Coordinates of C-alpha atoms in Angstrom, one line a residue:
X40 CA 54.4 41.2 -0.7
X41 CA 52.7 43.0 -3.3
X42 CA 50.5 45.9 -3.1
X43 CA 50.6 45.5 1.4
X44 CA 53.8 46.0 2.9
X45 CA 53.1 43.8 5.1
X46 CA 53.6 46.0 8.8
X47 CA 51.9 47.1 11.5
X48 CA 53.2 50.1 13.9
X49 CA 52.1 49.5 16.9
X50 CA 52.3 52.7 19.2
X51 CA 52.1 51.5 22.7
X52 CA 51.1 55.5 24.1
X53 CA 51.0 54.8 27.7
X54 CA 55.0 53.5 27.7
X55 CA 56.0 55.4 24.8
X56 CA 57.0 52.1 22.9
X57 CA 56.7 52.1 19.0
X58 CA 57.2 48.9 17.4
X59 CA 57.5 47.5 14.3
X60 CA 54.6 43.8 13.8
X61 CA 54.6 42.1 10.5
X62 CA 51.6 40.3 8.9
X63 CA 51.6 36.9 6.5
X64 CA 50.5 37.1 2.8
X65 CA 47.8 34.1 3.8
X66 CA 46.1 36.8 6.8
X67 CA 46.7 39.7 3.9
X68 CA 45.0 37.6 1.7
X69 CA 42.5 36.6 4.2
X70 CA 41.3 39.6 5.1
X71 CA 42.3 41.8 3.0
X72 CA 42.9 45.1 4.6
X73 CA 41.9 48.4 5.7
X74 CA 38.1 47.4 7.9
X75 CA 39.3 43.5 7.3
X76 CA 42.6 43.6 9.3
X77 CA 41.9 46.5 11.3
X78 CA 38.5 44.3 13.0
X79 CA 40.9 41.1 13.3
X80 CA 43.8 43.3 15.1
X81 CA 40.4 44.9 17.2
X82 CA 39.4 41.3 18.3
X83 CA 42.8 39.8 19.0
X84 CA 43.7 43.2 20.5
X85 CA 40.8 44.1 22.8
X86 CA 38.1 43.3 25.1
X87 CA 34.5 43.9 23.4
X88 CA 33.3 45.2 26.8
X89 CA 35.4 47.6 27.8
X90 CA 35.1 51.1 28.5
X91 CA 35.4 53.4 24.4
X92 CA 37.1 55.9 26.5
X93 CA 39.5 53.8 28.5
X94 CA 43.7 53.1 27.5
X95 CA 41.9 49.5 26.8
X96 CA 40.5 50.8 23.5
X97 CA 42.3 49.9 20.3
X98 CA 42.6 52.5 18.0
X99 CA 43.5 51.7 14.4
X100 CA 44.1 53.3 11.2
X101 CA 44.0 51.3 8.4
X102 CA 44.8 51.5 4.1
X103 CA 43.4 49.4 1.8
X104 CA 46.3 46.7 -0.7
X105 CA 45.1 49.9 -3.6
X106 CA 45.7 53.3 -1.8
X107 CA 48.1 54.9 -3.1
X108 CA 48.5 52.7 -6.3
X109 CA 46.9 53.5 -10.0
X110 CA 43.3 52.5 -8.6
X111 CA 40.9 55.4 -9.5
X112 CA 40.4 56.6 -5.9
X113 CA 43.0 54.5 -4.8
X114 CA 43.3 57.0 -1.6
X115 CA 41.3 56.1 1.6
X116 CA 41.8 55.0 5.0
X117 CA 39.2 53.8 7.7
X118 CA 39.6 54.4 11.6
X119 CA 38.1 51.5 13.6
X120 CA 37.5 51.1 17.3
X121 CA 34.8 50.0 19.7
X122 CA 32.9 54.2 18.9
X123 CA 32.1 55.6 22.7
X124 CA 28.7 57.1 20.8
X125 CA 26.9 54.0 20.2
X126 CA 29.5 51.0 22.1
X127 CA 29.5 49.6 18.7
X128 CA 32.3 49.3 16.1
X129 CA 33.1 52.1 14.0
X130 CA 34.6 52.3 11.2
X131 CA 35.2 55.8 9.7
X132 CA 36.5 56.0 5.9
X133 CA 38.6 59.7 4.9
X134 CA 40.0 60.9 2.0
X135 CA 42.1 63.5 1.4
X136 CA 46.3 63.2 0.9
X137 CA 46.5 61.7 4.1
X138 CA 45.7 57.9 3.3
X139 CA 48.0 57.8 0.2
X140 CA 50.9 59.3 2.9
X141 CA 50.4 57.1 5.5
X142 CA 50.9 54.2 3.2
X143 CA 54.4 55.4 1.8
X144 CA 54.9 56.0 5.0
X145 CA 56.2 52.7 5.2
X146 CA 53.0 50.8 6.9
X147 CA 49.8 49.4 6.2
X148 CA 48.0 49.6 9.5
X149 CA 49.1 52.4 12.5
X150 CA 47.7 50.7 16.1
X151 CA 47.0 53.1 19.6
X152 CA 47.1 51.4 22.6
X153 CA 47.4 53.3 26.0
X154 CA 47.1 56.3 26.8
X155 CA 49.6 58.9 27.0
X156 CA 50.4 61.1 30.0
X157 CA 50.5 64.3 28.2
X158 CA 49.5 65.2 24.9
X159 CA 51.7 63.7 22.2
X160 CA 51.9 63.6 18.6
X161 CA 53.1 60.6 15.9
X162 CA 55.5 61.7 13.4
X163 CA 56.2 58.8 10.9
X164 CA 58.9 59.7 7.7
X165 CA 59.8 56.3 6.0
X166 CA 59.9 54.1 8.7
X167 CA 61.3 56.3 11.1
X168 CA 58.3 56.9 13.6
X169 CA 58.1 58.8 17.0
X170 CA 56.5 60.3 19.6
X171 CA 56.9 64.6 19.7
X172 CA 55.0 66.4 22.9
X173 CA 51.9 68.1 21.4
X174 CA 51.7 70.2 24.9
X175 CA 51.9 73.2 22.6
X176 CA 48.6 72.0 20.4
X177 CA 46.9 70.7 22.9
X178 CA 43.4 73.5 22.7
X179 CA 44.5 74.3 19.0
X180 CA 42.1 73.5 16.2
X181 CA 42.5 71.5 13.7
X182 CA 43.8 74.0 11.0
X183 CA 46.2 75.4 13.8
X184 CA 47.7 72.3 14.8
X185 CA 48.6 70.9 10.8
X186 CA 49.7 74.4 10.4
X187 CA 52.3 74.1 13.6
X188 CA 53.6 69.9 12.1
X189 CA 54.4 71.4 8.5
X190 CA 56.4 74.3 9.9
X191 CA 57.9 71.8 12.5
X192 CA 58.5 68.7 10.4
X193 CA 58.1 69.2 6.4
X194 CA 55.9 70.6 3.7
X195 CA 54.8 68.0 2.7
X196 CA 53.8 66.3 5.7
X197 CA 50.0 64.9 6.3
X198 CA 48.3 65.3 9.1
X199 CA 45.3 63.4 11.1
X200 CA 44.2 65.0 14.1
X201 CA 41.8 66.4 16.7
X202 CA 40.0 69.6 17.5
X203 CA 38.9 70.9 20.6
X204 CA 35.7 68.0 20.4
X205 CA 38.4 65.8 20.6
X206 CA 40.2 66.6 23.3
X207 CA 37.3 67.2 25.9
X208 CA 35.8 64.0 24.7
X209 CA 32.8 65.1 22.3
X210 CA 31.0 61.9 21.9
X211 CA 30.6 63.3 18.3
X212 CA 34.0 64.1 17.6
X213 CA 36.0 63.9 14.4
X214 CA 39.5 63.2 13.2
X215 CA 40.1 65.7 10.6
X216 CA 42.8 65.3 8.1
X217 CA 44.5 67.8 5.5
X218 CA 42.3 70.5 7.4
X219 CA 39.0 69.7 5.6
X220 CA 38.4 65.5 5.6
X221 CA 36.9 63.4 8.1
X222 CA 36.8 60.3 9.7
X223 CA 34.0 61.7 11.1
X224 CA 31.0 59.0 12.5
X225 CA 30.9 58.0 15.8
X226 CA 33.1 59.5 18.0
X227 CA 36.4 58.3 16.1
X228 CA 37.6 62.2 17.9
X229 CA 37.0 61.4 21.2
X230 CA 38.9 58.0 21.4
X231 CA 42.3 59.4 19.6
X232 CA 41.5 62.7 22.5
X233 CA 41.1 60.2 25.5
X234 CA 44.5 58.6 24.4
X235 CA 46.1 61.9 24.6
X236 CA 47.0 61.8 21.3
X237 CA 46.9 65.0 19.5
X238 CA 48.2 64.2 15.6
X239 CA 49.2 61.7 13.8
X240 CA 51.5 63.7 10.5
X241 CA 53.1 60.7 7.7
X242 CA 55.7 61.2 4.6
X243 CA 57.3 59.6 2.3
X244 CA 57.3 57.8 -0.5
X245 CA 57.9 53.4 0.2
X246 CA 55.0 52.5 -2.6
X247 CA 54.3 48.8 -2.3
X248 CA 55.5 46.9 -5.5
X249 CA 53.0 46.0 -7.7
X250 CA 52.3 42.4 -9.3
X251 CA 51.6 43.2 -12.5
X252 CA 51.8 47.0 -13.5
X253 CA 51.3 47.0 -16.6
X254 CA 48.1 44.8 -16.3
X255 CA 46.9 47.5 -13.7
X256 CA 47.2 50.2 -15.7
X257 CA 45.4 49.2 -18.5
X258 CA 42.7 48.3 -16.2
X259 CA 43.0 52.1 -14.4
X260 CA 42.8 53.4 -18.6
X261 CA 39.4 51.7 -19.5
X262 CA 38.0 53.1 -15.9
X263 CA 39.3 56.3 -16.3
X264 CA 37.9 56.4 -19.8
X265 CA 34.2 55.5 -18.5
X266 CA 35.0 57.9 -16.3
X267 CA 36.1 60.7 -18.6
X268 CA 33.0 60.0 -20.6
X269 CA 30.0 60.3 -17.3
X270 CA 32.2 63.8 -16.9
X271 CA 32.4 64.7 -20.6
X272 CA 28.1 63.9 -20.5
X273 CA 27.3 66.1 -17.8
X274 CA 28.3 64.3 -14.8
X275 CA 26.4 65.8 -11.5
X276 CA 29.3 65.0 -9.4
X277 CA 31.7 66.7 -11.3
X278 CA 29.6 69.8 -11.7
X279 CA 27.7 70.2 -8.1
X280 CA 29.9 67.3 -6.0
X281 CA 26.6 65.7 -3.4
X282 CA 24.9 69.3 -3.1
X283 CA 23.4 68.4 -6.1
X284 CA 21.2 65.8 -4.0
X285 CA 19.3 67.7 -2.5
X286 CA 16.9 68.8 -4.9
X287 CA 16.3 64.9 -5.6
X288 CA 15.9 63.5 -2.1
X289 CA 13.4 66.5 -2.0
X290 CA 11.5 65.6 -4.5
X291 CA 11.4 62.1 -3.7
X292 CA 10.4 63.2 -0.5
X293 CA 13.0 61.7 1.7
X294 CA 15.0 65.2 2.5
X295 CA 14.9 65.2 6.3
X296 CA 13.2 68.5 7.3
X297 CA 12.9 69.4 10.7
X298 CA 14.5 66.7 12.4
X299 CA 12.8 64.1 10.2
X300 CA 9.7 65.0 11.1
X301 CA 8.3 65.7 6.9
X302 CA 10.2 65.0 4.3
X303 CA 10.2 68.0 1.9
X304 CA 11.7 71.2 3.2
X305 CA 10.3 74.7 1.2
X306 CA 14.3 76.4 1.2
X307 CA 15.4 73.4 -0.6
X308 CA 16.3 76.2 -3.5
X309 CA 18.3 78.2 -1.2
X310 CA 20.9 75.2 -0.5
X311 CA 21.0 73.2 -3.8
X312 CA 23.9 72.8 -5.8
X313 CA 23.5 75.8 -8.3
X314 CA 23.3 78.0 -4.9
X315 CA 26.8 77.0 -3.8
X316 CA 28.0 77.1 -7.3
X317 CA 25.7 80.4 -8.3
X318 CA 27.6 82.4 -4.8
X319 CA 30.3 79.9 -3.0
X320 CA 32.3 77.9 -4.9
X321 CA 36.0 79.2 -6.1
X322 CA 37.0 76.0 -7.2
X323 CA 36.9 72.1 -7.4
X324 CA 39.1 70.4 -5.8
X325 CA 39.7 66.2 -4.6
X326 CA 41.9 64.0 -2.8
X327 CA 45.2 63.2 -3.6
X328 CA 44.9 61.4 -7.6
X329 CA 41.7 61.8 -7.5
X330 CA 40.1 61.8 -11.6
X331 CA 36.4 62.8 -10.4
X332 CA 37.0 65.8 -8.0
X333 CA 33.7 65.7 -6.3
X334 CA 34.9 68.2 -4.0
X335 CA 33.3 71.9 -3.8
X336 CA 36.4 74.9 -2.6
X337 CA 34.1 77.4 -1.1
X338 CA 34.1 80.9 0.7
X339 CA 32.0 83.3 2.1
X340 CA 32.6 86.5 1.5
X341 CA 31.5 89.0 5.0
X342 CA 30.8 91.8 2.9
X343 CA 28.3 89.8 1.0
X344 CA 26.6 87.8 3.9
X345 CA 28.3 89.1 6.9
X346 CA 31.2 88.7 9.0
X347 CA 28.9 86.2 11.4
X348 CA 29.3 83.4 8.2
X349 CA 32.6 84.7 6.5
X350 CA 34.8 81.6 6.1
X351 CA 36.7 79.9 3.4
X352 CA 36.8 75.5 3.0
X353 CA 35.8 72.7 1.1
X354 CA 31.9 71.5 1.4
X355 CA 29.2 71.6 2.3
X356 CA 28.8 68.3 0.9
X357 CA 24.8 66.8 0.5
X358 CA 25.2 65.2 4.0
X359 CA 25.7 68.1 5.7
X360 CA 23.1 70.1 4.0
X361 CA 20.7 67.9 5.1
X362 CA 21.6 67.7 8.5
X363 CA 22.5 71.4 9.2
X364 CA 20.3 72.6 6.3
X365 CA 16.8 71.3 6.1
X366 CA 16.9 68.7 9.6
X367 CA 17.4 72.0 11.2
X368 CA 15.0 73.4 8.9
X369 CA 17.7 76.4 8.5
X370 CA 17.7 77.3 4.7
X371 CA 20.8 80.1 4.6
X372 CA 23.6 78.4 3.1
X373 CA 26.0 81.0 4.4
X374 CA 25.4 79.6 7.3
X375 CA 25.2 76.2 6.4
X376 CA 28.8 76.7 5.5
X377 CA 30.6 78.3 8.2
X378 CA 28.8 75.7 10.2
X379 CA 30.7 73.2 8.3
X380 CA 34.1 75.1 8.3
X381 CA 33.0 75.5 11.9
X382 CA 32.7 71.8 12.2
X383 CA 35.8 71.0 10.2
X384 CA 38.1 73.6 12.9
X385 CA 37.1 71.9 16.2
X386 CA 36.4 68.7 15.1
X387 CA 33.1 67.4 15.0
X388 CA 30.8 65.2 13.0
X389 CA 28.0 67.5 10.4
X390 CA 26.0 64.9 10.6
X391 CA 25.8 63.6 14.4
X392 CA 26.2 67.4 15.5
X393 CA 24.0 68.8 13.4
X394 CA 20.9 66.0 14.0
X395 CA 21.2 66.3 17.3
X396 CA 21.2 70.2 16.9
X397 CA 17.9 69.2 15.5
X398 CA 16.1 67.0 18.1
X399 CA 17.0 70.1 20.9
X400 CA 15.5 72.9 18.5
X401 CA 12.4 70.2 18.4
X402 CA 12.3 69.9 22.0
X403 CA 12.9 73.3 22.3
X404 CA 9.6 73.8 20.0
X405 CA 7.2 71.3 22.0
X406 CA 7.7 73.0 25.2
X407 CA 10.4 70.2 26.3
X408 CA 13.1 71.9 26.6
X409 CA 12.8 75.9 27.4
X410 CA 15.3 79.1 27.2
X411 CA 16.4 79.1 30.3
X412 CA 18.1 75.5 30.1
X413 CA 19.6 75.9 26.6
X414 CA 20.7 79.4 27.8
X415 CA 19.1 81.0 24.6
X416 CA 15.6 80.3 22.5
X417 CA 16.3 77.7 19.6
X418 CA 13.5 77.8 16.8
X419 CA 14.1 75.7 13.9
X420 CA 15.6 78.2 11.7
X421 CA 17.7 79.7 13.9
X422 CA 21.2 79.5 12.1
X423 CA 23.0 81.9 14.6
X424 CA 21.6 79.6 17.4
X425 CA 22.8 76.2 15.3
X426 CA 26.1 78.4 15.2
X427 CA 26.1 79.0 18.6
X428 CA 25.5 75.1 19.8
X429 CA 28.1 74.2 17.5
X430 CA 31.2 76.4 19.0
X431 CA 29.8 75.5 22.5
X432 CA 29.6 71.8 22.0
X433 CA 33.5 71.6 20.9
X434 CA 34.3 73.3 24.3
X435 CA 31.6 71.7 26.0
X436 CA 30.6 75.0 27.6
X437 CA 26.8 75.1 28.9
X438 CA 24.0 73.4 27.4
X439 CA 26.6 72.9 24.1
X440 CA 28.2 69.9 26.9
X441 CA 24.3 68.4 25.6
X442 CA 24.4 68.8 22.9
X443 CA 28.4 67.0 22.3
X444 CA 27.0 64.1 24.2
X445 CA 24.8 62.8 20.7
X446 CA 20.9 63.4 20.0
X447 CA 20.0 59.7 21.6
X448 CA 21.5 60.8 25.2
X449 CA 19.3 64.4 25.0
X450 CA 16.2 63.2 24.3
X451 CA 16.9 60.6 26.8
X452 CA 17.3 62.3 29.4
X453 CA 14.7 64.6 29.2
X454 CA 12.6 61.9 28.8
X455 CA 12.0 61.5 25.6
X456 CA 14.2 59.2 23.4
X457 CA 12.3 59.1 20.1
X458 CA 12.8 62.4 18.9
X459 CA 16.3 60.8 19.0
X460 CA 16.6 59.8 15.2
X461 CA 19.1 56.9 15.5
X462 CA 20.2 53.4 14.9
X463 CA 22.5 52.2 17.7
X464 CA 22.2 56.0 19.5
X465 CA 24.1 57.0 16.0
X466 CA 22.2 59.9 14.1
X467 CA 20.5 58.6 10.4
X468 CA 22.5 60.2 7.2
X469 CA 20.0 62.2 5.0
X470 CA 17.7 59.8 3.6
X471 CA 14.0 59.1 4.9
X472 CA 14.0 55.1 5.5
X473 CA 10.1 55.6 5.2
X474 CA 10.7 56.4 1.5
X475 CA 13.5 54.1 1.3
X476 CA 13.2 50.5 2.7
X477 CA 16.8 49.3 1.2
X478 CA 18.6 52.0 3.5
X479 CA 16.2 51.0 6.5
X480 CA 17.0 48.1 6.8
X481 CA 20.8 48.4 6.4
X482 CA 20.5 51.5 9.3
X483 CA 19.0 48.8 11.5
X484 CA 21.7 45.7 10.6
X485 CA 24.7 48.0 9.9
X486 CA 27.5 47.1 12.4
X487 CA 28.6 50.5 13.5
X488 CA 24.6 51.8 12.9
X489 CA 23.3 54.2 10.4
X490 CA 25.0 54.9 8.0
X491 CA 25.3 55.7 4.6
X492 CA 28.6 54.5 3.9
X493 CA 27.8 51.0 5.4
X494 CA 26.1 50.3 1.8
X495 CA 24.2 52.9 0.6
X496 CA 20.9 51.3 -1.8
X497 CA 19.9 54.8 -2.5
X498 CA 22.2 53.9 -5.2
X499 CA 19.5 51.7 -6.8
X500 CA 16.6 53.0 -5.1
X501 CA 16.9 56.8 -5.6
X502 CA 19.2 57.2 -8.3
X503 CA 18.7 54.6 -10.3
X504 CA 23.0 53.3 -10.9
X505 CA 23.1 50.2 -12.9
X506 CA 18.9 49.3 -12.5
X507 CA 16.2 51.0 -10.9
X508 CA 14.7 49.4 -7.7
X509 CA 11.3 50.8 -6.2
X510 CA 12.3 52.5 -2.8
X511 CA 9.0 52.1 -1.5
X512 CA 8.9 48.1 -2.0
X513 CA 10.0 45.5 0.4
X514 CA 10.8 42.9 -1.9
X515 CA 14.4 42.0 -2.2
X516 CA 15.5 44.3 0.0
X517 CA 17.1 41.8 2.3
X518 CA 18.9 40.5 0.2
X519 CA 19.6 43.7 -1.8
X520 CA 21.0 45.8 1.5
X521 CA 23.0 42.3 2.6
X522 CA 25.0 42.4 -1.2
X523 CA 25.3 46.4 -0.9
X524 CA 26.8 46.1 2.8
X525 CA 29.2 43.5 1.4
X526 CA 30.3 45.9 -1.3
X527 CA 30.8 48.5 0.3
X528 CA 32.9 45.9 2.7
X529 CA 34.9 45.3 -0.3
X530 CA 35.5 49.0 -1.2
X531 CA 36.5 49.8 2.4
X532 CA 38.9 47.3 2.5
X533 CA 40.4 47.8 -0.5
X534 CA 41.1 51.4 -0.1
X535 CA 38.8 52.9 -2.3
X536 CA 36.1 55.3 -2.2
X537 CA 32.6 54.9 -3.1
X538 CA 31.6 56.9 -5.8
X539 CA 33.3 55.3 -8.2
X540 CA 34.3 51.6 -6.9
X541 CA 30.1 51.4 -6.6
X542 CA 30.0 52.1 -10.1
X543 CA 32.0 49.1 -10.8
X544 CA 29.6 46.8 -8.8
X545 CA 26.5 48.3 -10.3
X546 CA 26.9 47.2 -14.4
X547 CA 24.2 45.0 -15.2
X548 CA 26.9 43.0 -17.6
X549 CA 28.5 41.6 -15.1
X550 CA 25.2 40.7 -12.5
X551 CA 26.7 43.7 -9.7
X552 CA 29.3 42.0 -8.4
X553 CA 32.7 43.8 -8.5
X554 CA 34.5 42.5 -11.1
X555 CA 36.8 45.4 -12.1
X556 CA 37.5 45.7 -8.4
X557 CA 39.1 42.1 -8.5
X558 CA 41.0 42.8 -11.4
X559 CA 42.7 46.3 -9.6
X560 CA 43.3 44.0 -6.4
X561 CA 45.2 40.7 -8.7
X562 CA 46.9 43.1 -10.6
X563 CA 48.3 44.7 -7.7
X564 CA 48.9 41.9 -5.1
X565 CA 49.2 38.8 -7.0
X566 CA 46.1 37.1 -5.6
X567 CA 43.7 35.0 -7.8
X568 CA 39.9 37.2 -6.5
X569 CA 37.3 36.0 -8.2
X570 CA 34.6 38.1 -7.8
X571 CA 32.6 35.7 -5.6
X572 CA 35.4 35.0 -3.3
X573 CA 36.4 38.9 -3.1
X574 CA 32.5 38.7 -2.0
X575 CA 33.3 36.0 0.2
X576 CA 36.2 37.9 1.6
X577 CA 33.8 41.1 2.4
X578 CA 31.5 38.6 4.3
X579 CA 33.9 37.4 6.8
X580 CA 35.0 41.1 7.6
X581 CA 31.3 41.8 8.1
X582 CA 30.8 38.9 10.0
X583 CA 34.1 39.4 12.5
X584 CA 32.1 42.5 13.2
X585 CA 29.4 41.4 13.8
X586 CA 30.8 39.0 16.4
X587 CA 32.6 42.1 18.1
X588 CA 29.1 43.0 18.7
X589 CA 27.6 40.1 20.2
X590 CA 30.8 40.1 22.8
X591 CA 30.1 43.5 23.1
X592 CA 26.5 42.7 24.4
X593 CA 24.1 43.8 21.2
X594 CA 20.9 41.5 20.5
X595 CA 18.5 41.6 17.9
X596 CA 17.0 44.7 20.1
X597 CA 19.6 46.5 18.8
X598 CA 18.8 46.2 14.9
X599 CA 15.7 48.9 15.1
X600 CA 15.3 52.1 14.1
X601 CA 14.3 55.4 15.4
X602 CA 10.5 55.3 16.5
X603 CA 9.3 57.9 13.8
X604 CA 10.6 55.8 11.2
X605 CA 7.5 54.0 12.4
X606 CA 4.7 56.8 12.2
X607 CA 3.2 57.7 8.9
X608 CA 4.8 60.2 6.7
X609 CA 2.5 63.2 7.0
X610 CA 3.1 65.4 3.7
X611 CA 4.4 65.1 0.5
X612 CA 4.7 62.4 -2.2
X613 CA 5.4 59.3 0.6
X614 CA 2.3 61.2 2.9
X615 CA 0.9 57.7 5.1
X616 CA 4.4 55.3 4.8
X617 CA 5.8 53.6 7.5
X618 CA 8.5 51.1 8.0
X619 CA 8.0 47.9 8.9
X620 CA 11.0 46.3 10.1
X621 CA 10.0 42.9 11.1
X622 CA 9.1 42.9 7.3
X623 CA 12.6 42.2 6.4
X624 CA 14.7 41.3 9.2
X625 CA 14.3 37.7 9.7
X626 CA 14.6 37.5 5.9
X627 CA 18.2 39.5 5.9
X628 CA 19.4 37.3 8.7
X629 CA 18.7 34.1 6.9
X630 CA 20.7 35.3 3.7
X631 CA 23.6 36.3 5.6
X632 CA 23.4 32.5 7.7
X633 CA 22.6 34.3 10.7
X634 CA 20.3 32.4 13.3
X635 CA 17.2 34.3 14.7
X636 CA 18.4 36.4 17.6
X637 CA 20.9 37.8 14.6
X638 CA 23.8 35.8 15.6
X639 CA 26.4 34.5 13.6
X640 CA 25.5 31.0 12.8
X641 CA 28.8 28.0 14.0
X642 CA 28.0 26.6 10.3
X643 CA 28.6 30.3 8.3
X644 CA 31.3 31.1 10.1
X645 CA 33.2 27.4 9.9
X646 CA 32.6 28.3 6.2
X647 CA 34.3 31.8 6.2
X648 CA 37.3 30.0 9.0
X649 CA 36.5 32.6 11.3
X650 CA 34.6 29.9 14.0
X651 CA 37.6 30.0 16.4
X652 CA 37.0 34.1 17.2
X653 CA 33.6 32.6 18.8

């Protein structure tokens, strides 16, 4: 087998049994890898109605056929499980070094079942796997855990772990790898914590053979030449990382402000890319072998910004700036950076954390929550209050226990679910759907809830990559959203990063299809995918995920958006705009081959070869 090891490591945390399972070339080609193989394993291995925090839930870490290959940005892995925050799926994505080391440890997937009776961590070194006692690590933050495991094992080991947030089953907890990279969304850290699994540590040099390495490297050279030309031309991603985006979304009127009450933030010039670069940037960084190096290594110096904000790490990236910055009314980049560092150390998703705090700030500003209930005042713009809530949420102390459960539960408890800016109970990324109709449909129909990483139509609606599409128009958005969802499923399953890979699909010369990705996968695996058959494989993945949701009890009624998106934008470039989901949902279902209730039809599933999963 080329590209894949063809091996799954199964870990029963209840019994301590560890064993290998092989998968066939046929399954590899049909389900592809990453998200594809993981959803197959999930559907076959658990009841979708199971409690996400019970031992019955599976936690799956999955690489793809292009993970740990020369493919540009071929260094991603997925965490797939049932989400405790939403009750739907989670397929959180992360980079760093861990994905490459996981693949080189000799396995394509790790599957965890059951729950350990005491804290443990998994150590894998070139197919030698063992569970080790982690009692002494329980209670430590993610940085401390990685340092401790490296001292115990090897300097080149890569670690994915949870912090106090995951241990305390915060529903917005993340899994952090390599100290600064997060498989963040949907509460995957809480699932890991429910299994009393503190960490996964990997190392090795077992690289799957490539079918045609010479041809693969030729395609890679061409792709890297194109990327290098973009960088020489002044790529904003290379200069600022994603921190260049606030200026663009703010100008367009879709930058989340005061919990999405508005789309423009007066403080944007103080929390944008140039501010980060001028005052906090130490150097550029990136995932293993990445030619783009879009990460920002930053430092907040106590002597310049105050001891309360001092720290060093990666970021903040755009989504963090939006959720912990403008959405909370905070225009202090030092405070946002500190909040970002804390979320990584404590193991929290910055998007859900920021939007839940923003929800609490709005409830406080409207008199729904009192100072006595919160334990302090919490107005918009209160940077110190925001940081205090992050610490409290991770440890589930005081009002932090409310924050730890996400904005939907918080707002619903106090009788105002309309103040939770979520889809399927997952907090919105930092793009207001009223000004980007494709993004709105994406949030509503995503199998994990509101996530830009499920198919970011803003590439065309906002940034004009490939071809600019009118963000305010409903025309063609059903098909556009479906296409982006399928493209992102391919990228996730392959083990690529969207920042570069999505550009391979938006070249107008190839008709918006994944030609170059198909070439890389074929050279790596010896398969004969065409761009069209690759898109069909993506549909297979997407439909399997929808089957899981349907079995878990999700219906058309769950394909919806936060109530605020139906309220006219009060000011700015898109003043008066709302989002009318009914104008798109039927067309989207038809494009998918689903019935009017959003359920995949038998005919469509038979064509995809997965009807037996119903």
